[in-house]
Coordinates of C-alpha atoms in Angstrom, one line a residue:
M1 CA -6.0 0.1 26.3
A2 CA -7.9 2.1 23.8
E3 CA -8.6 0.7 20.3
P4 CA -6.4 2.0 17.5
A5 CA -8.0 4.6 15.2
P6 CA -10.0 3.1 12.4
T7 CA -7.6 4.4 9.8
W8 CA -4.6 2.9 11.5
R9 CA -6.4 -0.4 11.7
L10 CA -7.1 -0.2 7.9
L11 CA -3.4 0.4 7.3
E12 CA -2.4 -2.5 9.6
R13 CA -4.8 -4.8 7.7
I14 CA -3.4 -3.7 4.3
A15 CA 0.1 -4.3 5.5
E16 CA -0.9 -7.8 6.7
R17 CA -2.3 -8.4 3.2
L18 CA 0.8 -7.1 1.4
A19 CA 2.9 -9.4 3.7
E20 CA 1.4 -12.3 1.8
I21 CA 3.3 -11.3 -1.3
Q22 CA 5.7 -14.2 -1.5
I23 CA 7.0 -16.1 -4.5
R24 CA 6.0 -19.4 -2.8
D25 CA 2.4 -18.1 -2.8
G26 CA 2.3 -17.5 -6.5
Y27 CA 3.5 -13.9 -6.6
R28 CA 6.4 -12.5 -8.8
T29 CA 8.4 -11.1 -5.8
D30 CA 9.0 -11.5 -2.1
I31 CA 8.4 -7.8 -1.3
G32 CA 5.9 -8.9 1.4
A33 CA 8.9 -9.8 3.6
A34 CA 10.0 -6.2 3.9
I35 CA 7.0 -4.0 5.0
A36 CA 7.1 -1.0 7.2
L37 CA 4.2 1.2 8.4
E38 CA 6.2 4.3 9.1
P39 CA 7.0 6.8 6.4
A40 CA 10.7 6.3 6.6
Q41 CA 13.1 4.9 4.2
H42 CA 14.4 1.4 4.8
P43 CA 17.8 1.8 6.4
D44 CA 19.6 -0.5 3.9
D45 CA 19.8 0.8 0.3
A46 CA 21.1 -2.6 -0.7
A47 CA 17.8 -4.4 0.1
E48 CA 14.2 -4.1 -1.3
G49 CA 11.6 -2.5 1.0
L50 CA 8.0 -1.6 1.0
T51 CA 6.6 1.3 3.1
L52 CA 2.9 1.9 3.6
A53 CA 2.0 5.4 4.6
S54 CA -1.2 7.4 4.9
L55 CA -1.6 10.6 2.7
G56 CA -4.9 11.9 4.0
I57 CA -8.5 11.4 5.0
Q58 CA -11.4 13.0 3.2
R59 CA -15.2 12.9 3.6
D60 CA -16.8 10.9 0.8
A61 CA -18.8 13.6 -1.0
S62 CA -20.9 10.9 -2.8
K63 CA -22.4 9.6 0.4
P64 CA -24.9 11.7 2.5
H65 CA -24.6 12.6 6.2
G66 CA -20.8 12.6 6.3
R67 CA -20.5 9.1 7.8
Y68 CA -18.2 7.8 5.1
R69 CA -14.5 8.6 4.6
L70 CA -11.8 8.1 2.0
L71 CA -8.4 7.1 3.3
Q72 CA -5.6 7.8 0.8
A73 CA -2.5 5.8 1.2
L74 CA 0.7 5.1 -0.6
A75 CA 2.6 1.9 -0.9
E76 CA 6.2 2.7 -2.0
A77 CA 8.7 0.0 -2.8
T78 CA 12.3 0.6 -3.3
V79 CA 14.7 -1.6 -5.4
P80 CA 18.5 -1.2 -5.3
V81 CA 19.8 0.0 -8.7
S82 CA 22.7 -2.4 -8.2
L83 CA 20.3 -5.2 -9.3
A84 CA 20.5 -5.8 -13.1
N85 CA 16.7 -5.9 -13.3
A86 CA 15.8 -3.2 -10.9
H87 CA 13.3 -1.5 -13.2
A88 CA 11.7 -4.7 -14.2
R89 CA 11.4 -5.7 -10.5
S90 CA 9.6 -2.5 -9.7
H91 CA 7.0 -3.4 -12.4
A92 CA 6.7 -6.8 -10.9
I93 CA 6.2 -5.4 -7.4
A94 CA 3.5 -3.0 -8.7
A95 CA 1.7 -5.9 -10.3
D96 CA 2.0 -8.0 -7.1
I97 CA 0.5 -5.2 -5.1
E98 CA -2.4 -4.8 -7.5
D99 CA -3.0 -8.6 -7.5
A100 CA -2.9 -8.8 -3.7
L101 CA -5.4 -6.0 -3.2
D102 CA -7.8 -6.8 -6.2
D103 CA -11.3 -7.0 -4.8
W104 CA -10.0 -7.5 -1.2
I105 CA -11.9 -5.9 1.7
P106 CA -9.8 -4.9 4.6
L107 CA -12.5 -4.6 7.3
P108 CA -16.3 -5.1 7.4
S109 CA -16.9 -1.4 7.5
A110 CA -14.8 -0.8 4.3
L111 CA -15.1 -1.3 0.6
P112 CA -12.4 -3.0 -1.5
V113 CA -9.1 -1.2 -1.7
Q114 CA -8.8 0.7 -5.0
V115 CA -5.4 1.1 -6.7
E116 CA -5.5 4.6 -8.2
D117 CA -2.1 5.3 -9.7
V118 CA 1.3 3.6 -10.2
V119 CA 4.3 5.9 -10.6
F120 CA 7.9 4.7 -11.3
L121 CA 10.8 6.9 -10.0
D122 CA 14.3 6.4 -11.2
R123 CA 16.8 7.2 -8.4
P124 CA 14.6 9.6 -6.4
E125 CA 16.6 12.4 -4.8
G126 CA 19.8 10.8 -6.0
L127 CA 19.3 7.6 -4.0
P128 CA 20.8 4.4 -5.2
V129 CA 17.3 2.9 -5.7
V130 CA 14.4 2.7 -8.2
A131 CA 11.1 3.3 -6.5
V132 CA 7.5 2.5 -7.4
Q133 CA 4.6 4.3 -5.7
V134 CA 1.2 2.7 -5.7
A135 CA -1.5 5.1 -4.7
L136 CA -4.5 3.5 -2.8
T137 CA -7.9 4.7 -1.8
I138 CA -10.0 2.9 0.9
R139 CA -13.6 3.9 1.4
Y140 CA -14.9 3.1 4.9
R141 CA -17.6 4.0 7.3
R142 CA -16.6 5.8 10.6

């Protein structure tokens, strides 16, 4: 069987790292228990969920010879608005994601994952959830 694409392996490693986000391990939330690698909504709007999806791959213009790439990804967590503290929980989840990825290197051919932006969405597309999107960039060597 062929090896997975390097970018897919990076996403798998990031998902494994985010799965460690558990209150018992010192985090604020247990969002690590609900991770998906496909860009689809979690089927249950009554439960929290975290989806990790790729946005694109670019050549790293700051490195010569075109051997370096930038993988852009998005970690999107949804929190049911039925929770009294849904907005506060979305902030806690964003902080947990940043803490989990801080100075962490997913593969030997990559640099630490960079958190670029955090965006909070209140009931996106009329859904009964609050969402937080954490934009990530991973520099790696092909």
